Coordinates of N, CA and C in Angstrom, one line a residue:
X25 N 22.2 -3.6 17.1 CA 21.6 -3.0 15.9 C 20.1 -3.4 15.9
X26 N 19.3 -2.4 15.6 CA 17.8 -2.7 15.6 C 17.4 -3.2 14.2
X27 N 16.2 -3.7 14.2 CA 15.6 -4.3 13.0 C 15.3 -3.2 12.0
X28 N 15.4 -3.4 10.8 CA 15.1 -2.5 9.7 C 13.6 -2.3 9.6
X29 N 13.1 -1.1 9.9 CA 11.6 -0.9 9.8 C 11.1 -1.0 8.4
X30 N 11.9 -1.0 7.4 CA 11.5 -1.1 6.0 C 11.6 -2.5 5.5
X31 N 12.1 -3.4 6.4 CA 12.2 -4.8 6.0 C 10.9 -5.5 6.0
X32 N 10.9 -6.9 5.9 CA 9.6 -7.6 5.8 C 8.8 -7.5 7.0
X33 N 7.5 -7.4 6.9 CA 6.6 -7.2 8.0 C 6.6 -8.3 9.0
X34 N 6.8 -9.5 8.5 CA 6.8 -10.7 9.3 C 8.1 -11.0 10.0
X35 N 9.0 -10.0 10.0 CA 10.3 -10.2 10.6 C 10.3 -9.9 12.1
X36 N 9.1 -10.3 12.8 CA 9.0 -10.1 14.2 C 9.8 -11.1 14.9
X37 N 10.3 -10.8 16.1 CA 11.1 -11.8 16.9 C 10.3 -13.0 17.2
X38 N 10.8 -14.2 16.9 CA 10.1 -15.4 17.1 C 9.9 -15.7 18.6
X39 N 8.8 -16.3 19.0 CA 8.6 -16.7 20.3 C 8.2 -15.6 21.3
X40 N 7.8 -14.4 20.7 CA 7.4 -13.3 21.5 C 5.9 -13.5 21.9
X41 N 5.5 -13.0 23.0 CA 4.1 -13.1 23.4 C 3.3 -12.0 22.6
X42 N 2.0 -12.3 22.5 CA 1.2 -11.3 21.8 C 1.2 -9.9 22.4
X43 N 1.3 -9.9 23.7 CA 1.4 -8.6 24.4 C 2.7 -7.8 24.0
X44 N 3.8 -8.6 23.9 CA 5.0 -7.9 23.5 C 4.9 -7.5 22.0
X45 N 4.3 -8.3 21.2 CA 4.2 -7.9 19.8 C 3.3 -6.6 19.7
X46 N 2.2 -6.5 20.5 CA 1.4 -5.3 20.5 C 2.2 -4.1 20.9
X47 N 3.1 -4.3 21.9 CA 4.0 -3.1 22.4 C 4.9 -2.7 21.3
X48 N 5.5 -3.7 20.5 CA 6.4 -3.4 19.4 C 5.6 -2.7 18.3
X49 N 4.4 -3.1 18.0 CA 3.6 -2.4 17.0 C 3.4 -0.9 17.5
X50 N 3.0 -0.7 18.7 CA 2.8 0.6 19.2 C 4.1 1.5 19.0
X51 N 5.2 0.9 19.4 CA 6.5 1.7 19.2 C 6.7 2.0 17.7
X52 N 6.5 1.1 16.8 CA 6.6 1.3 15.4 C 5.6 2.3 14.9
X53 N 4.4 2.2 15.4 CA 3.3 3.2 14.9 C 3.6 4.6 15.4
X54 N 4.1 4.8 16.6 CA 4.5 6.1 17.1 C 5.6 6.7 16.2
X55 N 6.6 5.9 15.9 CA 7.7 6.3 15.1 C 7.2 6.7 13.7
X56 N 6.3 5.8 13.1 CA 5.8 6.1 11.7 C 5.0 7.3 11.7
X57 N 4.2 7.6 12.7 CA 3.4 8.8 12.7 C 4.3 10.0 12.9
X58 N 5.3 9.9 13.7 CA 6.2 11.0 13.9 C 6.9 11.5 12.7
X59 N 7.3 10.5 11.8 CA 8.0 10.9 10.6 C 7.2 11.0 9.4
X60 N 5.8 10.7 9.5 CA 4.9 10.8 8.4 C 5.0 9.6 7.5
X61 N 5.5 8.4 8.0 CA 5.6 7.2 7.3 C 4.2 6.6 7.2
X62 N 3.7 6.4 6.0 CA 2.3 5.9 5.8 C 2.2 4.4 6.0
X63 N 2.3 3.9 7.2 CA 2.2 2.5 7.5 C 1.7 2.3 8.9
X64 N 0.8 1.3 9.1 CA 0.3 1.0 10.4 C 0.6 -0.5 10.7
X65 N 1.3 -0.7 11.8 CA 1.7 -2.0 12.2 C 0.6 -2.6 13.2
X66 N 0.3 -3.9 13.0 CA -0.7 -4.5 13.8 C -0.3 -6.0 14.0
X67 N -0.9 -6.6 15.0 CA -0.6 -8.0 15.3 C -1.8 -8.9 14.7
X68 N -1.4 -9.8 13.8 CA -2.4 -10.7 13.3 C -2.5 -11.8 14.3
X69 N -3.7 -12.0 14.9 CA -3.8 -13.0 16.0 C -3.4 -14.4 15.6
X70 N -3.0 -15.2 16.6 CA -2.6 -16.6 16.4 C -3.8 -17.4 15.9
X71 N -3.5 -18.4 15.1 CA -4.5 -19.4 14.7 C -4.0 -20.7 15.0
X72 N -4.7 -21.8 14.7 CA -4.3 -23.1 15.0 C -3.0 -23.4 14.2
X73 N -3.0 -22.8 13.0 CA -1.9 -23.2 12.1 C -0.7 -22.2 12.2
X74 N -0.8 -21.1 12.8 CA 0.3 -20.1 12.8 C 0.3 -19.3 14.1
X75 N 1.4 -18.9 14.5 CA 1.5 -18.0 15.7 C 1.2 -16.6 15.3
X76 N 1.0 -15.8 16.3 CA 0.8 -14.3 16.1 C 1.9 -13.7 15.4
X77 N 1.6 -12.8 14.5 CA 2.7 -12.2 13.7 C 2.4 -10.7 13.5
X78 N 3.4 -9.9 13.2 CA 3.2 -8.5 12.9 C 3.0 -8.3 11.4
X79 N 1.9 -7.6 11.1 CA 1.5 -7.3 9.7 C 1.4 -5.8 9.6
X80 N 1.2 -5.3 8.4 CA 1.1 -3.9 8.2 C 0.0 -3.6 7.1
X81 N -0.5 -2.4 7.2 CA -1.3 -1.8 6.1 C -0.6 -0.5 5.8
X82 N -0.6 -0.1 4.5 CA 0.1 1.2 4.2 C -0.7 2.0 3.2
X83 N -0.2 3.1 2.9 CA -0.8 4.0 1.9 C -2.1 4.6 2.5
X84 N -3.2 4.6 1.6 CA -4.5 5.1 2.0 C -5.1 4.4 3.2
X85 N -4.9 3.1 3.2 CA -5.5 2.3 4.3 C -4.9 2.8 5.6
X86 N -3.6 3.0 5.7 CA -2.9 3.5 6.9 C -3.4 4.9 7.2
X87 N -3.6 5.7 6.2 CA -4.1 7.1 6.4 C -5.5 7.0 7.1
X88 N -6.3 6.1 6.6 CA -7.6 5.9 7.2 C -7.5 5.5 8.7
X89 N -6.6 4.6 9.0 CA -6.4 4.2 10.4 C -6.0 5.3 11.2
X90 N -5.0 6.1 10.7 CA -4.5 7.3 11.5 C -5.7 8.3 11.7
X91 N -6.5 8.5 10.7 CA -7.6 9.4 10.9 C -8.6 9.0 12.0
X92 N -8.9 7.7 12.0 CA -9.8 7.2 13.0 C -9.2 7.2 14.4
X93 N -7.9 6.9 14.4 CA -7.1 6.9 15.7 C -7.1 8.3 16.3
X94 N -7.3 9.3 15.5 CA -7.3 10.7 16.1 C -8.8 11.1 16.4
X95 N -9.7 10.1 16.3 CA -11.1 10.4 16.7 C -11.9 11.1 15.6
X96 N -11.3 11.2 14.4 CA -12.0 11.8 13.3 C -12.8 10.8 12.5
X97 N -13.9 11.3 11.9 CA -14.7 10.4 11.1 C -14.2 10.4 9.6
X98 N -14.3 9.3 9.0 CA -14.0 9.2 7.6 C -15.1 9.8 6.8
X99 N -14.9 10.4 5.7 CA -15.9 11.0 4.9 C -15.5 11.0 3.4
X100 N -16.1 10.0 2.7 CA -15.8 9.9 1.3 C -17.1 10.3 0.6
X101 N -17.0 11.1 -0.4 CA -18.2 11.6 -1.2 C -19.0 10.4 -1.7
X102 N -20.2 10.4 -1.6 CA -21.2 9.5 -2.1 C -21.1 8.1 -1.5
X103 N -20.4 7.9 -0.4 CA -20.4 6.6 0.3 C -21.6 6.6 1.3
X104 N -22.2 5.5 1.4 CA -23.3 5.4 2.3 C -22.8 5.3 3.8
X105 N -23.6 5.7 4.7 CA -23.2 5.6 6.1 C -22.8 4.2 6.5
X106 N -23.5 3.2 6.0 CA -23.2 1.8 6.4 C -21.8 1.4 5.9
X107 N -21.5 1.8 4.7 CA -20.2 1.5 4.1 C -19.1 2.2 4.9
X108 N -19.3 3.5 5.3 CA -18.3 4.2 6.1 C -18.2 3.6 7.5
X109 N -19.3 3.2 8.1 CA -19.3 2.6 9.4 C -18.5 1.3 9.4
X110 N -18.6 0.5 8.3 CA -17.9 -0.8 8.2 C -16.4 -0.5 8.1
X111 N -16.0 0.5 7.3 CA -14.6 0.9 7.1 C -14.0 1.3 8.5
X112 N -14.8 2.1 9.2 CA -14.3 2.6 10.5 C -14.2 1.5 11.5
X113 N -15.1 0.5 11.5 CA -15.0 -0.6 12.4 C -13.7 -1.4 12.0
X114 N -13.4 -1.5 10.8 CA -12.2 -2.2 10.4 C -10.9 -1.4 10.9
X115 N -11.0 -0.1 10.8 CA -9.9 0.7 11.2 C -9.7 0.6 12.8
X116 N -10.9 0.6 13.5 CA -10.8 0.4 14.9 C -10.2 -1.0 15.3
X117 N -10.5 -2.0 14.5 CA -9.9 -3.3 14.8 C -8.4 -3.3 14.6
X118 N -8.0 -2.6 13.5 CA -6.5 -2.5 13.3 C -5.9 -1.6 14.4
X119 N -6.6 -0.6 14.8 CA -6.0 0.2 15.9 C -5.9 -0.7 17.2
X120 N -6.9 -1.5 17.5 CA -6.9 -2.3 18.6 C -5.7 -3.3 18.5
X121 N -5.5 -3.9 17.3 CA -4.4 -4.8 17.2 C -3.1 -4.2 17.0
X122 N -3.0 -2.9 17.1 CA -1.7 -2.2 17.0 C -1.2 -1.5 18.3
X123 N -1.8 -1.9 19.4 CA -1.4 -1.3 20.7 C -1.9 -2.2 21.8
X124 N -1.2 -2.0 23.0 CA -1.7 -2.8 24.2 C -3.1 -2.5 24.6
X125 N -3.7 -3.5 25.3 CA -5.1 -3.4 25.6 C -5.5 -2.1 26.4
X126 N -4.6 -1.8 27.4 CA -4.9 -0.6 28.2 C -4.9 0.7 27.4
X127 N -4.0 0.8 26.4 CA -4.0 2.0 25.6 C -5.2 2.1 24.7
X128 N -5.6 0.9 24.2 CA -6.8 0.9 23.3 C -8.0 1.2 24.1
X129 N -8.1 0.7 25.4 CA -9.3 1.1 26.2 C -9.3 2.6 26.5
X130 N -8.2 3.2 26.6 CA -8.1 4.7 26.8 C -8.7 5.4 25.6
X131 N -8.3 4.9 24.4 CA -8.9 5.5 23.2 C -10.4 5.3 23.1
X132 N -10.8 4.1 23.5 CA -12.3 3.9 23.5 C -13.0 4.8 24.4
X133 N -12.4 5.1 25.6 CA -13.1 6.0 26.5 C -13.0 7.4 26.0
X134 N -11.9 7.8 25.4 CA -11.7 9.2 24.9 C -12.7 9.5 23.7
X135 N -12.9 8.5 22.8 CA -13.7 8.8 21.6 C -15.1 8.1 21.7
X136 N -15.4 7.5 22.9 CA -16.7 6.9 23.1 C -17.0 5.8 22.1
X137 N -15.9 5.0 21.8 CA -16.2 3.8 21.0 C -16.8 2.7 21.8
X138 N -17.6 1.9 21.2 CA -18.5 0.9 21.9 C -17.7 -0.1 22.7
X139 N -17.0 -1.0 22.1 CA -16.4 -2.2 22.7 C -14.9 -2.1 22.9
X140 N -14.4 -2.0 24.1 CA -12.9 -1.9 24.2 C -12.1 -3.1 23.6
X141 N -12.7 -4.3 23.5 CA -12.1 -5.4 22.9 C -13.0 -6.1 22.0
X142 N -12.8 -5.9 20.7 CA -13.7 -6.5 19.7 C -13.3 -7.9 19.4
X143 N -14.3 -8.6 18.8 CA -14.0 -10.0 18.4 C -13.3 -10.0 17.0
X144 N -13.8 -9.3 16.1 CA -13.2 -9.1 14.8 C -13.9 -8.1 14.0
X145 N -13.2 -7.7 12.9 CA -13.9 -6.6 12.1 C -14.7 -7.2 11.0

């Protein structure tokens, strides 16, 4: 029996490598996009106090991530270009943390994003 995708976000299998968690996020993200589920799964990097874990954003934030992942620009009326750029950088970080490195590098090449592996948003 597979894990309930509507269950808690942190219900990732314990002891999994970050690479495996990224692959799980990509599987969940493809499924979510296919059925129109407004959620984006991503790996929160490990810290000294905690191991890497799967987290989500949903609703409008997930819609923004999906928009950027398709290579489209966000456009909110009366938002400054600096504010939009900051939001798009955050979306790209979430995209990066939601798929394996090779797949993210392919998106960077396709959409001419600057850095294939960012430090943080």
